[in-house]
Amino acid sequence: MLNIHNLSISFQGEYLFEEITFKLGNGDRIGLIGKNGAGKSTMLKILSREIEPDSGQIAADKTLKIGFLKQDIDFVLGRTVLEEAYEAFTEIKDLEAKMEDINTQLAERTDYESEGYNQLMIDINDLQHQYEIVGGYNYQGNTEKILQGLGFKREDFDSLTDTFSGGWRMRIELAKLLLQDNDILLLDEPTNHLDIESIIWLEGFLKNYSGAVVIVSHDKMFLDNVTNRTIEISLGRIYDYPKPYTKYLVLRNELKAQQLASQKNQQKQIEHTEKLIEKFRAKASKATMAQSLIKKLDKIDRIEVDEDDNSVMTLNFPVSITPGKVVVEAEDISKNYGDNQVLQAIDLLIERDSKTAFVGQNGQGKSTLAKIIVGDIKYNGHLKLGHNVQIGYFAQNQAEYLDGNKTVLDTMIDAANESNRSKVRDILGSFLFRGDEVEKYVKVLSGGERNRLALAKLMLQPFNVLIMDEPTNHLDIKSKNVLKEALKRFEGTLLLVSHDRDFLQGLTNLVYEFKDRKIKEYLGDIDYYLEQRQVENLREVEKRTVVKEQPKEKKQQSYQEQKKLKSLNNKLSNIESKISELEKSIKVDDVALETNYDATVADKSFFDTYQEKKTKLQKLMADWEHIQYELETLT
C-alpha cells in the first residue's frame, strides 16, 4: 500500500531520523511511539505529503487516499456541526449541486420533446446513478451515527462549530476523517480530548477498519486495545515489531538482553584473539599466524546494542510560602452554560497539604470547578481562598495559550520577572530545551513539547497550591513518570483533574467524584475509590450509565385493532410487490438507455413514461414508510 525507503529529515543540521525503511499494508494498525520531539508528528506530516523529506522515497498507488488528523485544526467560521461534518463528502456535495441545477432546469423548461430536454433527463439519470454508488442516500445517517459515537448529542448538530472548544472541534475533524473512504488514517493524539465512552467507541471503529492506521498516542491502554504493530522512533532510528505497545516493550527488552549477551560473548572472543596475536607477534615462527588472526579480527561484524534515549526533563515544584490551614472554602456553588446546568449547590473544603483528585465523566463539571477556584469563570455561590494562598494553574488546554509566533526563549523571558529572568535558560534546559532548541518557534513544536514549555512557564511563578487539569495530555510516557515523581515530592496542596488511573496512583489521598451536577467525597486514594465503586478502572466509572428499558407487557389487542393490523399487513405486502415490479421495470429502462440509446430515445414517450415510473416509485416508498410506522405503533 505504502512503501517508505531510506527516509531522512533533519532540522537545524541534526537528523530527526536517518535512512529509515518500512511498509504499510491493509489491516496494519500501527502505534507510532517515541519521546516528545523524536519526530512522530513529523513522520505523519511526511506520510501525508504535507512536508517533504530531505531524502528517501515514498512509493504509493496514485489512487491512494490518506486522511490526517492533526493536533492543530483550522475551522471555517459560520458552519454548524453537521455542515462541517458534511465537508467530508466533497464528491457527494458536488453531485447534489449538479442535480439541483438540472432539476431546476427541468422544472422551468416546457420543451419536453427537444434534444436539450432529453439530454437533461439523461444527465440527471447518470448523476442519480453515480450519487447512489458513492453513498449519497446514506451519508447523512452515517454522519449522525459517527457524531453521536464521538459524544455529540442531536441537539448539538445545528450549533455553530465556533461555539465549541478546541477539543470538540477536534472531534468534528475526527468524524470527517472516519466518514471519508480513506485507505490510510494518520491520527495524531486522537484520544486527548475524548471521554472514555468516545474512546471505547473509537477503539471499536478502528479495530474493524480495513485500511491502514498509524496512531501517535501516549495512551497505553488505547494502543494495546487497537494496534497490532509498534514502530518506535528513537535517536534517529526506528524499531518495528508486529505487536501492540506492551508486548512490544517485552520483546524490545528481550532483544536488548540477547544483544548484550551476544556482545559480551563476542567481546570475550575478541579479547582472547587479541591476546593470541600479542603472544604470536613476539615469535618469528608465529608471525604468519598472527597476521591471519588480525585479518580474522578485522572481518568480525561487531555486535551493537540498541541505544535507548533516556533523556528526560528535570522537574521540581518548590513551595513558595506556607498558606493558612484552609486553602479553599466553597459554599453553594452553581454554574450553568445557558440551559446546561453543570454544577448545583456544591460545598467544598480543601485543606493545606491535601492531595485531591477530581474524577468522573467528561462534561460533569471537573474542569469548571477548577476554573472557578482559580477565578477564570463567573459562578453563583460563595468561594473564599485562604490566607497566603498562591495558586499555580495548569489548564487542560494550556498549550493553546502559548503564542505560536514567539520563540521558546521569548515565551519564557516575557513571562519572567526580574528575580528569575536570569534562570530562564537553566529552567528550559531542565525541560530538555537545550542549545539552539530555545530558538524554535512555538508553532513548530509538537504537542508534548508545548506542554513541556507550559510546565516550564509555570515554574516562573510562586505557588503553594497546584491545580492541574489533565496535565499528561501530549506528554510521552517517560515525561509522565517524571511529572508524577515531581508531584509526589511537592510539599504543597495538590488538586488533580485526570482520568489516568496509573498517573493518579500514589499521588492523592482524597477523591471527589463528579456526577449529575453534584460531587461525592471518598476519603482515600484512587484505588480505595475504585474499590468502593466496585470497578477495576476509571474507564468503567466514566462509561455513561445506560438504563435498560423494561420490556413492555404485550397488551391485549381488541378485535378492531386486530382487523386493522391484518389490513395494514395486506397493504404493505401489496405495496412491496408493486415496488419490486417498478424497480425491475426501471432497471430494464436503464439497461436500454445504456446499451441502445438511439433506438430508445426514438420513442418520444419513453422519457415521460420513465419519469412517471420514478415518481410512482417514490410515492410507493413513502406509502410503505407510513404503513410501517402505523404497524410499529400498533405492535
PDB file of N, CA and C in Angstrom, residues 209-261:
ATOM      1  N   TYR A 209     -11.472  -1.362  11.039  1.00  0.00           N
ATOM      2  CA  TYR A 209     -11.098  -0.563   9.867  1.00  0.00           C
ATOM      3  C   TYR A 209     -10.249  -1.417   8.926  1.00  0.00           C
ATOM      4  N   SER A 210     -10.632  -1.468   7.659  1.00  0.00           N
ATOM      5  CA  SER A 210      -9.957  -2.380   6.715  1.00  0.00           C
ATOM      6  C   SER A 210      -8.653  -1.814   6.176  1.00  0.00           C
ATOM      7  N   GLY A 211      -8.501  -0.483   6.171  1.00  0.00           N
ATOM      8  CA  GLY A 211      -7.279   0.118   5.650  1.00  0.00           C
ATOM      9  C   GLY A 211      -6.161   0.076   6.677  1.00  0.00           C
ATOM     10  N   ALA A 212      -5.175   0.943   6.510  1.00  0.00           N
ATOM     11  CA  ALA A 212      -4.066   1.040   7.457  1.00  0.00           C
ATOM     12  C   ALA A 212      -4.273   2.243   8.362  1.00  0.00           C
ATOM     13  N   VAL A 213      -3.857   2.109   9.615  1.00  0.00           N
ATOM     14  CA  VAL A 213      -3.975   3.198  10.587  1.00  0.00           C
ATOM     15  C   VAL A 213      -2.617   3.398  11.247  1.00  0.00           C
ATOM     16  N   VAL A 214      -2.176   4.657  11.327  1.00  0.00           N
ATOM     17  CA  VAL A 214      -0.956   4.994  12.068  1.00  0.00           C
ATOM     18  C   VAL A 214      -1.363   5.977  13.170  1.00  0.00           C
ATOM     19  N   ILE A 215      -1.108   5.589  14.422  1.00  0.00           N
ATOM     20  CA  ILE A 215      -1.586   6.362  15.567  1.00  0.00           C
ATOM     21  C   ILE A 215      -0.409   6.832  16.410  1.00  0.00           C
ATOM     22  N   VAL A 216      -0.355   8.135  16.652  1.00  0.00           N
ATOM     23  CA  VAL A 216       0.557   8.677  17.660  1.00  0.00           C
ATOM     24  C   VAL A 216      -0.253   8.874  18.925  1.00  0.00           C
ATOM     25  N   SER A 217       0.125   8.201  19.983  1.00  0.00           N
ATOM     26  CA  SER A 217      -0.628   8.309  21.233  1.00  0.00           C
ATOM     27  C   SER A 217       0.265   7.918  22.400  1.00  0.00           C
ATOM     28  N   HIS A 218      -0.015   8.527  23.565  1.00  0.00           N
ATOM     29  CA  HIS A 218       0.680   8.145  24.792  1.00  0.00           C
ATOM     30  C   HIS A 218      -0.282   7.426  25.736  1.00  0.00           C
ATOM     31  N   ASP A 219      -1.426   7.018  25.213  1.00  0.00           N
ATOM     32  CA  ASP A 219      -2.419   6.271  25.982  1.00  0.00           C
ATOM     33  C   ASP A 219      -2.117   4.782  25.807  1.00  0.00           C
ATOM     34  N   LYS A 220      -1.481   4.190  26.813  1.00  0.00           N
ATOM     35  CA  LYS A 220      -1.019   2.797  26.695  1.00  0.00           C
ATOM     36  C   LYS A 220      -2.181   1.828  26.459  1.00  0.00           C
ATOM     37  N   MET A 221      -3.281   2.036  27.185  1.00  0.00           N
ATOM     38  CA  MET A 221      -4.413   1.119  27.046  1.00  0.00           C
ATOM     39  C   MET A 221      -5.028   1.210  25.651  1.00  0.00           C
ATOM     40  N   PHE A 222      -5.144   2.435  25.133  1.00  0.00           N
ATOM     41  CA  PHE A 222      -5.691   2.631  23.784  1.00  0.00           C
ATOM     42  C   PHE A 222      -4.807   1.926  22.748  1.00  0.00           C
ATOM     43  N   LEU A 223      -3.495   2.095  22.860  1.00  0.00           N
ATOM     44  CA  LEU A 223      -2.572   1.442  21.921  1.00  0.00           C
ATOM     45  C   LEU A 223      -2.690  -0.076  22.015  1.00  0.00           C
ATOM     46  N   ASP A 224      -2.765  -0.604  23.233  1.00  0.00           N
ATOM     47  CA  ASP A 224      -2.870  -2.057  23.405  1.00  0.00           C
ATOM     48  C   ASP A 224      -4.178  -2.604  22.836  1.00  0.00           C
ATOM     49  N   ASN A 225      -5.256  -1.819  22.962  1.00  0.00           N
ATOM     50  CA  ASN A 225      -6.565  -2.293  22.504  1.00  0.00           C
ATOM     51  C   ASN A 225      -6.750  -2.192  20.990  1.00  0.00           C
ATOM     52  N   VAL A 226      -6.010  -1.286  20.340  1.00  0.00           N
ATOM     53  CA  VAL A 226      -6.247  -1.019  18.916  1.00  0.00           C
ATOM     54  C   VAL A 226      -5.151  -1.555  18.010  1.00  0.00           C
ATOM     55  N   THR A 227      -3.886  -1.378  18.379  1.00  0.00           N
ATOM     56  CA  THR A 227      -2.795  -1.622  17.438  1.00  0.00           C
ATOM     57  C   THR A 227      -2.392  -3.092  17.378  1.00  0.00           C
ATOM     58  N   ASN A 228      -1.808  -3.458  16.246  1.00  0.00           N
ATOM     59  CA  ASN A 228      -1.239  -4.800  16.099  1.00  0.00           C
ATOM     60  C   ASN A 228       0.237  -4.725  15.692  1.00  0.00           C
ATOM     61  N   ARG A 229       0.782  -3.503  15.737  1.00  0.00           N
ATOM     62  CA  ARG A 229       2.175  -3.298  15.335  1.00  0.00           C
ATOM     63  C   ARG A 229       2.666  -2.007  16.002  1.00  0.00           C
ATOM     64  N   THR A 230       3.935  -1.984  16.392  1.00  0.00           N
ATOM     65  CA  THR A 230       4.512  -0.804  17.039  1.00  0.00           C
ATOM     66  C   THR A 230       5.787  -0.393  16.323  1.00  0.00           C
ATOM     67  N   ILE A 231       5.891   0.902  16.015  1.00  0.00           N
ATOM     68  CA  ILE A 231       7.126   1.469  15.474  1.00  0.00           C
ATOM     69  C   ILE A 231       7.577   2.560  16.432  1.00  0.00           C
ATOM     70  N   GLU A 232       8.766   2.383  17.003  1.00  0.00           N
ATOM     71  CA  GLU A 232       9.318   3.391  17.903  1.00  0.00           C
ATOM     72  C   GLU A 232      10.403   4.178  17.173  1.00  0.00           C
ATOM     73  N   ILE A 233      10.324   5.511  17.274  1.00  0.00           N
ATOM     74  CA  ILE A 233      11.393   6.364  16.756  1.00  0.00           C
ATOM     75  C   ILE A 233      12.267   6.751  17.943  1.00  0.00           C
ATOM     76  N   SER A 234      13.567   6.411  17.858  1.00  0.00           N
ATOM     77  CA  SER A 234      14.481   6.704  18.947  1.00  0.00           C
ATOM     78  C   SER A 234      15.871   6.981  18.396  1.00  0.00           C
ATOM     79  N   LEU A 235      16.395   8.154  18.720  1.00  0.00           N
ATOM     80  CA  LEU A 235      17.745   8.530  18.321  1.00  0.00           C
ATOM     81  C   LEU A 235      17.987   8.355  16.826  1.00  0.00           C
ATOM     82  N   GLY A 236      16.984   8.732  16.031  1.00  0.00           N
ATOM     83  CA  GLY A 236      17.138   8.724  14.575  1.00  0.00           C
ATOM     84  C   GLY A 236      16.900   7.381  13.910  1.00  0.00           C
ATOM     85  N   ARG A 237      16.610   6.355  14.697  1.00  0.00           N
ATOM     86  CA  ARG A 237      16.343   5.021  14.139  1.00  0.00           C
ATOM     87  C   ARG A 237      14.902   4.625  14.450  1.00  0.00           C
ATOM     88  N   ILE A 238      14.448   3.542  13.793  1.00  0.00           N
ATOM     89  CA  ILE A 238      13.132   3.009  14.149  1.00  0.00           C
ATOM     90  C   ILE A 238      13.263   1.546  14.559  1.00  0.00           C
ATOM     91  N   TYR A 239      12.372   1.142  15.444  1.00  0.00           N
ATOM     92  CA  TYR A 239      12.280  -0.252  15.883  1.00  0.00           C
ATOM     93  C   TYR A 239      10.864  -0.707  15.585  1.00  0.00           C
ATOM     94  N   ASP A 240      10.733  -1.718  14.750  1.00  0.00           N
ATOM     95  CA  ASP A 240       9.449  -2.121  14.182  1.00  0.00           C
ATOM     96  C   ASP A 240       9.130  -3.558  14.586  1.00  0.00           C
ATOM     97  N   TYR A 241       8.046  -3.742  15.355  1.00  0.00           N
ATOM     98  CA  TYR A 241       7.659  -5.074  15.812  1.00  0.00           C
ATOM     99  C   TYR A 241       6.160  -5.294  15.580  1.00  0.00           C
ATOM    100  N   PRO A 242       5.770  -6.507  15.190  1.00  0.00           N
ATOM    101  CA  PRO A 242       4.341  -6.793  14.939  1.00  0.00           C
ATOM    102  C   PRO A 242       3.567  -7.099  16.212  1.00  0.00           C
ATOM    103  N   LYS A 243       3.660  -6.204  17.172  1.00  0.00           N
ATOM    104  CA  LYS A 243       2.981  -6.394  18.455  1.00  0.00           C
ATOM    105  C   LYS A 243       2.442  -5.057  18.951  1.00  0.00           C
ATOM    106  N   PRO A 244       1.365  -5.067  19.754  1.00  0.00           N
ATOM    107  CA  PRO A 244       0.908  -3.819  20.385  1.00  0.00           C
ATOM    108  C   PRO A 244       1.906  -3.364  21.445  1.00  0.00           C
ATOM    109  N   TYR A 245       1.687  -2.179  21.996  1.00  0.00           N
ATOM    110  CA  TYR A 245       2.689  -1.469  22.786  1.00  0.00           C
ATOM    111  C   TYR A 245       3.303  -2.304  23.923  1.00  0.00           C
ATOM    112  N   THR A 246       2.478  -2.833  24.828  1.00  0.00           N
ATOM    113  CA  THR A 246       3.012  -3.530  25.998  1.00  0.00           C
ATOM    114  C   THR A 246       3.814  -4.758  25.602  1.00  0.00           C
ATOM    115  N   LYS A 247       3.314  -5.536  24.644  1.00  0.00           N
ATOM    116  CA  LYS A 247       4.045  -6.725  24.188  1.00  0.00           C
ATOM    117  C   LYS A 247       5.322  -6.330  23.450  1.00  0.00           C
ATOM    118  N   TYR A 248       5.268  -5.169  22.765  1.00  0.00           N
ATOM    119  CA  TYR A 248       6.465  -4.665  22.092  1.00  0.00           C
ATOM    120  C   TYR A 248       7.565  -4.370  23.105  1.00  0.00           C
ATOM    121  N   LEU A 249       7.208  -3.736  24.229  1.00  0.00           N
ATOM    122  CA  LEU A 249       8.206  -3.413  25.248  1.00  0.00           C
ATOM    123  C   LEU A 249       8.904  -4.666  25.755  1.00  0.00           C
ATOM    124  N   VAL A 250       8.123  -5.743  25.953  1.00  0.00           N
ATOM    125  CA  VAL A 250       8.701  -7.014  26.411  1.00  0.00           C
ATOM    126  C   VAL A 250       9.686  -7.546  25.368  1.00  0.00           C
ATOM    127  N   LEU A 251       9.251  -7.569  24.090  1.00  0.00           N
ATOM    128  CA  LEU A 251      10.116  -8.066  23.026  1.00  0.00           C
ATOM    129  C   LEU A 251      11.376  -7.214  22.880  1.00  0.00           C
ATOM    130  N   ARG A 252      11.203  -5.900  22.992  1.00  0.00           N
ATOM    131  CA  ARG A 252      12.329  -4.980  22.852  1.00  0.00           C
ATOM    132  C   ARG A 252      13.358  -5.234  23.952  1.00  0.00           C
ATOM    133  N   ASN A 253      12.886  -5.442  25.169  1.00  0.00           N
ATOM    134  CA  ASN A 253      13.790  -5.722  26.285  1.00  0.00           C
ATOM    135  C   ASN A 253      14.476  -7.076  26.121  1.00  0.00           C
ATOM    136  N   GLU A 254      13.688  -8.069  25.624  1.00  0.00           N
ATOM    137  CA  GLU A 254      14.281  -9.392  25.383  1.00  0.00           C
ATOM    138  C   GLU A 254      15.377  -9.307  24.330  1.00  0.00           C
ATOM    139  N   LEU A 255      15.103  -8.553  23.258  1.00  0.00           N
ATOM    140  CA  LEU A 255      16.090  -8.402  22.184  1.00  0.00           C
ATOM    141  C   LEU A 255      17.346  -7.720  22.711  1.00  0.00           C
ATOM    142  N   LYS A 256      17.158  -6.682  23.520  1.00  0.00           N
ATOM    143  CA  LYS A 256      18.307  -5.961  24.055  1.00  0.00           C
ATOM    144  C   LYS A 256      19.139  -6.869  24.965  1.00  0.00           C
ATOM    145  N   ALA A 257      18.453  -7.712  25.758  1.00  0.00           N
ATOM    146  CA  ALA A 257      19.168  -8.651  26.629  1.00  0.00           C
ATOM    147  C   ALA A 257      19.973  -9.643  25.794  1.00  0.00           C
ATOM    148  N   GLN A 258      19.371 -10.134  24.689  1.00  0.00           N
ATOM    149  CA  GLN A 258      20.087 -11.050  23.789  1.00  0.00           C
ATOM    150  C   GLN A 258      21.292 -10.355  23.153  1.00  0.00           C
ATOM    151  N   GLN A 259      21.090  -9.100  22.736  1.00  0.00           N
ATOM    152  CA  GLN A 259      22.184  -8.338  22.133  1.00  0.00           C
ATOM    153  C   GLN A 259      23.337  -8.165  23.129  1.00  0.00           C
ATOM    154  N   LEU A 260      22.992  -7.848  24.392  1.00  0.00           N
ATOM    155  CA  LEU A 260      24.020  -7.667  25.417  1.00  0.00           C
ATOM    156  C   LEU A 260      24.790  -8.956  25.666  1.00  0.00           C
ATOM    157  N   ALA A 261      24.044 -10.100  25.724  1.00  0.00           N
ATOM    158  CA  ALA A 261      24.694 -11.399  25.947  1.00  0.00           C
ATOM    159  C   ALA A 261      25.602 -11.759  24.770  1.00  0.00           C
TER     160      ALA A 261
END
